[in-house]
Short mmCIF file of C-alpha atoms and ligand atoms in Angstrom, two decimals:
data_model
loop_
_atom_site.label_atom_id
_atom_site.label_comp_id
_atom_site.label_asym_id
_atom_site.label_seq_id
_atom_site.Cartn_x
_atom_site.Cartn_y
_atom_site.Cartn_z
CA MET A 1 18.97 -8.55 -10.70
CA SER A 2 17.65 -7.55 -7.34
CA ASP A 3 18.46 -4.03 -6.01
CA LYS A 4 19.73 -3.95 -2.49
CA SER A 5 18.42 -0.42 -1.71
CA ALA A 6 14.97 -1.26 -3.02
CA ALA A 7 12.30 -2.49 -0.64
CA VAL A 8 10.36 -3.81 -3.63
CA LYS A 9 11.15 -4.02 -7.22
CA ALA A 10 9.07 -5.17 -10.17
CA SER A 11 10.62 -5.94 -13.54
CA ARG A 12 8.72 -6.32 -16.80
CA LEU A 13 5.63 -7.10 -14.76
CA SER A 14 2.46 -7.93 -16.67
CA LYS A 15 -1.03 -9.03 -15.64
CA ALA A 16 -3.84 -9.92 -18.01
CA TYR A 17 -7.28 -11.31 -17.29
CA GLY A 18 -9.39 -13.44 -19.68
CA GLU A 19 -8.51 -15.27 -22.92
CA GLY A 20 -8.70 -14.55 -26.62
CA SER A 21 -10.91 -11.62 -27.64
CA GLY A 22 -11.93 -11.17 -23.95
CA ARG A 23 -8.31 -10.67 -22.85
CA THR A 24 -7.63 -7.42 -20.92
CA VAL A 25 -4.07 -6.37 -20.23
CA VAL A 26 -4.12 -4.59 -16.88
CA LEU A 27 -0.34 -4.31 -16.18
CA ASP A 28 1.71 -3.85 -19.28
CA ASN A 29 5.37 -4.70 -18.89
CA ILE A 30 5.99 -2.48 -15.85
CA ASP A 31 9.37 -1.63 -14.26
CA VAL A 32 8.95 0.04 -10.90
CA THR A 33 11.00 0.30 -7.71
CA PHE A 34 9.88 1.37 -4.22
CA GLU A 35 12.69 2.57 -2.04
CA ARG A 36 13.32 1.46 1.47
CA GLY A 37 12.34 3.91 4.20
CA GLU A 38 10.14 6.00 1.90
CA LEU A 39 6.44 6.74 1.65
CA THR A 40 5.49 6.41 -2.00
CA ALA A 41 2.04 7.39 -3.30
CA VAL A 42 0.60 5.69 -6.40
CA MET A 43 -1.93 7.73 -8.32
CA GLY A 44 -3.84 7.40 -11.58
CA PRO A 45 -7.30 7.32 -13.08
CA PRO A 46 -9.85 4.62 -12.19
CA ALA A 47 -9.10 1.18 -13.72
CA ALA A 48 -5.48 2.20 -14.42
CA GLY A 49 -4.30 -0.99 -12.65
CA LYS A 50 -3.21 0.50 -9.26
CA SER A 51 -4.88 -2.11 -7.09
CA THR A 52 -3.76 -4.91 -9.41
CA LEU A 53 -0.17 -3.68 -9.08
CA LEU A 54 -0.38 -3.66 -5.28
CA HIS A 55 -2.05 -7.10 -5.24
CA CYS A 56 0.60 -8.56 -7.49
CA ILE A 57 3.62 -7.19 -5.69
CA ALA A 58 2.10 -8.03 -2.27
CA GLY A 59 1.69 -11.69 -3.39
CA LEU A 60 -2.18 -11.53 -3.23
CA GLU A 61 -2.46 -12.18 -6.97
CA LYS A 62 -0.17 -14.00 -9.42
CA PRO A 63 1.23 -11.87 -12.25
CA THR A 64 1.07 -13.24 -15.85
CA SER A 65 4.72 -12.56 -16.35
CA GLY A 66 7.66 -10.64 -14.96
CA ARG A 67 9.65 -10.67 -11.80
CA ILE A 68 9.13 -9.23 -8.30
CA TRP A 69 11.70 -8.89 -5.53
CA LEU A 70 11.08 -8.14 -1.90
CA GLY A 71 14.50 -6.81 -0.83
CA GLY A 72 16.96 -9.43 -2.07
CA ASP A 73 14.37 -12.24 -2.32
CA LYS A 74 12.60 -13.07 -5.56
CA LEU A 75 8.84 -13.64 -4.98
CA THR A 76 7.89 -14.77 -8.43
CA GLY A 77 8.36 -18.48 -8.92
CA LEU A 78 7.93 -19.29 -5.18
CA ASP A 79 5.49 -22.09 -4.33
CA ASP A 80 2.17 -21.04 -2.67
CA GLU A 81 3.23 -22.00 0.81
CA SER A 82 6.43 -19.97 0.75
CA LEU A 83 4.63 -17.03 -0.71
CA SER A 84 1.88 -17.09 1.97
CA ARG A 85 4.56 -17.25 4.68
CA ILE A 86 6.35 -14.20 3.23
CA ARG A 87 3.03 -12.39 2.85
CA ARG A 88 2.16 -13.13 6.48
CA ASP A 89 5.54 -12.32 8.03
CA ARG A 90 7.04 -9.63 5.82
CA ILE A 91 4.26 -7.72 4.14
CA GLY A 92 1.55 -5.52 5.72
CA PHE A 93 -1.65 -4.57 3.84
CA ILE A 94 -4.14 -1.84 4.65
CA PHE A 95 -7.47 -1.98 2.85
CA GLN A 96 -9.90 0.85 2.17
CA SER A 97 -12.58 -1.16 4.09
CA TYR A 98 -10.32 -1.75 7.19
CA ASN A 99 -10.92 -5.53 7.22
CA LEU A 100 -10.93 -5.79 11.03
CA LEU A 101 -12.36 -8.86 12.74
CA PRO A 102 -15.63 -7.62 14.29
CA THR A 103 -15.75 -10.04 17.22
CA LEU A 104 -12.17 -9.28 18.43
CA THR A 105 -11.35 -6.20 20.51
CA VAL A 106 -9.03 -3.50 19.21
CA ALA A 107 -6.13 -5.01 21.22
CA GLU A 108 -6.86 -8.49 19.85
CA ASN A 109 -7.03 -7.21 16.26
CA ILE A 110 -3.72 -5.39 16.64
CA MET A 111 -1.89 -8.34 18.19
CA LEU A 112 -3.39 -10.88 15.76
CA PRO A 113 -0.31 -10.87 13.35
CA PHE A 114 1.90 -12.16 16.20
CA GLU A 115 -0.51 -15.02 16.80
CA LEU A 116 -0.82 -15.88 13.11
CA ALA A 117 2.99 -15.86 12.67
CA GLY A 118 3.46 -17.95 15.89
CA ARG A 119 5.77 -15.16 17.25
CA HIS A 120 6.04 -13.74 20.74
CA PRO A 121 4.69 -10.17 20.88
CA ASP A 122 7.32 -7.47 20.90
CA GLN A 123 5.57 -5.60 23.72
CA ASP A 124 7.83 -2.47 23.62
CA PHE A 125 7.19 -1.97 19.89
CA ALA A 126 3.48 -2.73 20.28
CA ASP A 127 3.31 -0.02 22.97
CA ARG A 128 5.03 2.48 20.69
CA VAL A 129 2.63 1.70 17.90
CA VAL A 130 -0.47 1.90 20.13
CA ASP A 131 0.71 5.33 21.35
CA ALA A 132 1.46 6.47 17.83
CA VAL A 133 -2.03 5.53 16.65
CA GLY A 134 -3.56 7.10 19.72
CA LEU A 135 -5.73 4.14 20.69
CA ARG A 136 -4.64 3.39 24.20
CA ASP A 137 -8.04 4.23 25.70
CA LYS A 138 -9.86 2.14 23.02
CA LEU A 139 -8.01 -1.18 23.36
CA MET A 140 -10.93 -3.10 24.89
CA ARG A 141 -13.52 -1.84 22.40
CA LEU A 142 -14.98 -3.78 19.51
CA PRO A 143 -14.31 -2.27 16.05
CA GLY A 144 -18.11 -1.64 15.62
CA LYS A 145 -17.93 1.00 18.29
CA LEU A 146 -15.22 3.06 16.58
CA SER A 147 -15.36 5.75 13.97
CA GLY A 148 -14.02 5.08 10.46
CA GLY A 149 -10.79 6.99 11.17
CA GLN A 150 -10.30 5.01 14.38
CA ARG A 151 -10.89 1.74 12.60
CA GLN A 152 -8.36 2.59 9.96
CA ARG A 153 -5.85 3.50 12.68
CA VAL A 154 -6.40 0.01 14.18
CA ALA A 155 -5.80 -1.54 10.74
CA THR A 156 -2.67 0.55 10.36
CA ALA A 157 -1.36 -0.55 13.77
CA ARG A 158 -2.03 -4.18 12.85
CA ALA A 159 -0.15 -3.74 9.52
CA LEU A 160 2.85 -2.24 11.31
CA MET A 161 3.06 -4.77 14.15
CA LEU A 162 5.50 -7.30 12.63
CA LYS A 163 7.74 -4.50 11.29
CA PRO A 164 7.17 -5.76 7.75
CA ASP A 165 9.61 -5.04 4.93
CA VAL A 166 6.84 -3.03 3.31
CA VAL A 167 3.27 -1.90 4.06
CA PHE A 168 0.91 -1.52 1.14
CA ALA A 169 -2.20 0.58 1.55
CA ASP A 170 -4.93 0.69 -1.11
CA GLU A 171 -6.83 3.99 -0.78
CA PRO A 172 -6.56 3.91 3.07
CA THR A 173 -8.27 7.27 3.42
CA ALA A 174 -10.94 7.01 0.72
CA ALA A 175 -13.72 6.13 3.17
CA LEU A 176 -12.76 8.82 5.73
CA ASP A 177 -13.72 12.45 6.23
CA PRO A 178 -10.90 15.05 5.98
CA HIS A 179 -10.13 14.80 9.71
CA GLY A 180 -9.89 10.99 9.71
CA SER A 181 -7.98 11.10 6.49
CA ALA A 182 -5.43 13.52 7.97
CA ASP A 183 -5.00 11.31 11.02
CA VAL A 184 -4.29 8.16 8.92
CA ILE A 185 -1.83 9.89 6.57
CA GLU A 186 0.05 11.47 9.45
CA LEU A 187 0.25 8.07 11.03
CA LEU A 188 1.73 6.51 7.87
CA ARG A 189 4.11 9.48 7.65
CA HIS A 190 5.13 8.86 11.31
CA SER A 191 5.66 5.14 10.62
CA VAL A 192 8.18 6.05 7.93
CA ASP A 193 9.93 8.88 9.79
CA GLU A 194 9.99 7.40 13.26
CA LEU A 195 9.60 3.64 12.84
CA HIS A 196 11.67 3.44 9.62
CA GLN A 197 8.83 1.68 7.79
CA THR A 198 8.48 1.55 4.01
CA VAL A 199 4.99 2.36 2.76
CA VAL A 200 3.43 2.22 -0.72
CA MET A 201 -0.02 3.82 -0.80
CA VAL A 202 -2.60 4.24 -3.57
CA THR A 203 -4.67 7.43 -3.32
CA HIS A 204 -6.79 9.66 -5.48
CA ASP A 205 -6.34 12.62 -3.09
CA PRO A 206 -3.54 15.18 -3.96
CA VAL A 207 -3.53 16.42 -0.38
CA VAL A 208 -2.84 12.90 0.91
CA ALA A 209 -0.29 12.20 -1.81
CA ALA A 210 1.53 15.43 -1.01
CA ARG A 211 2.64 13.88 2.28
CA ALA A 212 4.60 11.23 0.38
CA ASP A 213 8.27 11.39 -0.52
CA ARG A 214 7.47 10.42 -4.09
CA VAL A 215 4.40 10.10 -6.28
CA VAL A 216 4.28 7.49 -9.09
CA PHE A 217 1.60 8.25 -11.68
CA PHE A 218 0.08 5.27 -13.24
CA GLU A 219 -1.88 5.12 -16.47
CA SER A 220 -3.27 2.36 -18.69
CA GLY A 221 -1.23 -0.31 -16.92
CA GLN A 222 2.02 1.64 -17.16
CA VAL A 223 4.08 4.07 -15.12
CA ALA A 224 3.45 7.43 -16.83
CA THR A 225 5.65 9.74 -14.73
CA GLU A 226 6.77 10.49 -11.20
CA LEU A 227 7.25 13.43 -8.85
CA ARG A 228 9.75 13.72 -5.91
CA SER A 229 9.02 15.88 -2.82
CA PRO A 230 5.57 16.60 -4.14
CA THR A 231 3.22 19.43 -3.25
CA ALA A 232 -0.61 19.21 -3.73
CA GLU A 233 -0.39 21.94 -6.37
CA GLY A 234 2.41 20.11 -8.29
CA ILE A 235 0.39 16.84 -8.14
CA GLY A 236 -2.72 18.69 -9.38
CA GLU A 237 -0.83 20.14 -12.33
CA ARG A 238 0.67 16.78 -13.23
CA MET A 239 -2.78 15.14 -13.06
CA LYS A 240 -4.23 17.83 -15.38
CA ALA A 241 -1.36 17.36 -17.84
CA LEU A 242 -1.87 13.58 -17.89
CA ALA A 243 -5.62 13.98 -18.35
CA ARG A 244 -4.98 16.38 -21.26
CA ARG A 245 -2.61 13.86 -22.87
CA ARG A 246 -5.21 11.15 -22.36
CA ARG A 247 -7.89 13.21 -24.08
CA MET A 248 -5.56 13.92 -27.04
CA ARG A 249 -4.62 10.29 -27.35
CA ASP A 250 -8.20 9.08 -27.19
CA GLY A 251 -9.21 11.73 -29.74
CA SER A 252 -11.86 13.06 -27.28
CA GLY A 253 -10.50 16.53 -27.05
CA TRP A 254 -7.84 18.93 -28.13
N1 ATP B 1 -10.36 -10.33 -11.34
C1 ATP B 1 -10.46 -9.57 -12.44
N2 ATP B 1 -10.97 -10.06 -13.59
C2 ATP B 1 -11.07 -9.33 -14.66
N3 ATP B 1 -10.72 -7.99 -14.77
C3 ATP B 1 -10.25 -7.44 -13.65
C4 ATP B 1 -10.07 -8.18 -12.44
N4 ATP B 1 -9.57 -7.34 -11.47
C5 ATP B 1 -9.40 -6.20 -12.09
N5 ATP B 1 -9.77 -6.23 -13.40
C6 ATP B 1 -9.78 -5.12 -14.34
O1 ATP B 1 -8.48 -4.55 -14.32
C7 ATP B 1 -8.53 -3.17 -14.54
C8 ATP B 1 -7.73 -2.41 -13.44
O2 ATP B 1 -8.41 -2.63 -12.20
P1 ATP B 1 -7.73 -2.07 -10.86
O3 ATP B 1 -8.69 -2.45 -9.76
O4 ATP B 1 -6.35 -2.53 -10.70
O5 ATP B 1 -7.81 -0.50 -11.12
P2 ATP B 1 -7.48 0.73 -10.13
O6 ATP B 1 -6.47 1.56 -10.79
O7 ATP B 1 -7.19 0.22 -8.77
O8 ATP B 1 -8.88 1.50 -10.18
P3 ATP B 1 -9.64 2.33 -9.02
O9 ATP B 1 -8.96 3.67 -8.94
O10 ATP B 1 -11.04 2.45 -9.50
O11 ATP B 1 -9.50 1.55 -7.72
C9 ATP B 1 -9.99 -2.79 -14.57
O12 ATP B 1 -10.41 -2.60 -15.90
C10 ATP B 1 -10.66 -3.96 -13.92
O13 ATP B 1 -11.94 -4.16 -14.50
MG1 MG B 2 -8.15 0.33 -6.92
#
């Protein structure tokens, strides 16, 4: 069943790569829901399956089994064409490496989603986003002439432009210095608080995750635990507890 208050819901979601003895189970029968109008952080050790989860629920990769809903619409089982249309029109994605088009100006990069979707630009909303990301004086620049933080703000503006049902961000601050990182997380926070966006963001940084409404901790392809209204200290403690449990389970510690 789909859940009307959920922006995204995955049910019994699994993803495995390879065959036979080379088979690796990356997502192991996961149930997870991301609420509408919230900023959710996804955390967990390297290779836990965080990027795979985001790619599967954003329709960039096909799960091995399970179901995914975007609002009331089931994504699993759709043909490739319908899925790419939904991905283009209703899902935003922010990558660690920005993925801007180097030969297009900032303005052209930001407005590209309208062109790809064949939609008329919503100029009022575009203006609000440009002001929110603080790039009004950089609109005619090429991405190569921007700092990392500025580039990620362009990528964020681009992801917000079509008011997607959800924006996924995979370690959006990982390549940035603390100042750039703070700018980008505050921008994502603003997009949720002021533009009523739903954001799901993977991060390794407790300070970044503390700006979320909820943190989902991921481990070995499963949801291990979660935290509401997190603080950086609370996140740090939970990470330590999970690491301790991992060492005990692996027999490599106490
Ligand atoms: N295309 C693929 N083919 C085979 N294995 C893959 C593929 N993509 C990912 N994996 C494996 O899946 C596991 C989870 O990878 P994933 O990138 O989802 O982890 P992650 O939690 O995002 O890690 P990190 O924090 O390092 O980004 C890893 O063991 C990885 O090697
Ligand atoms: Mg990853």
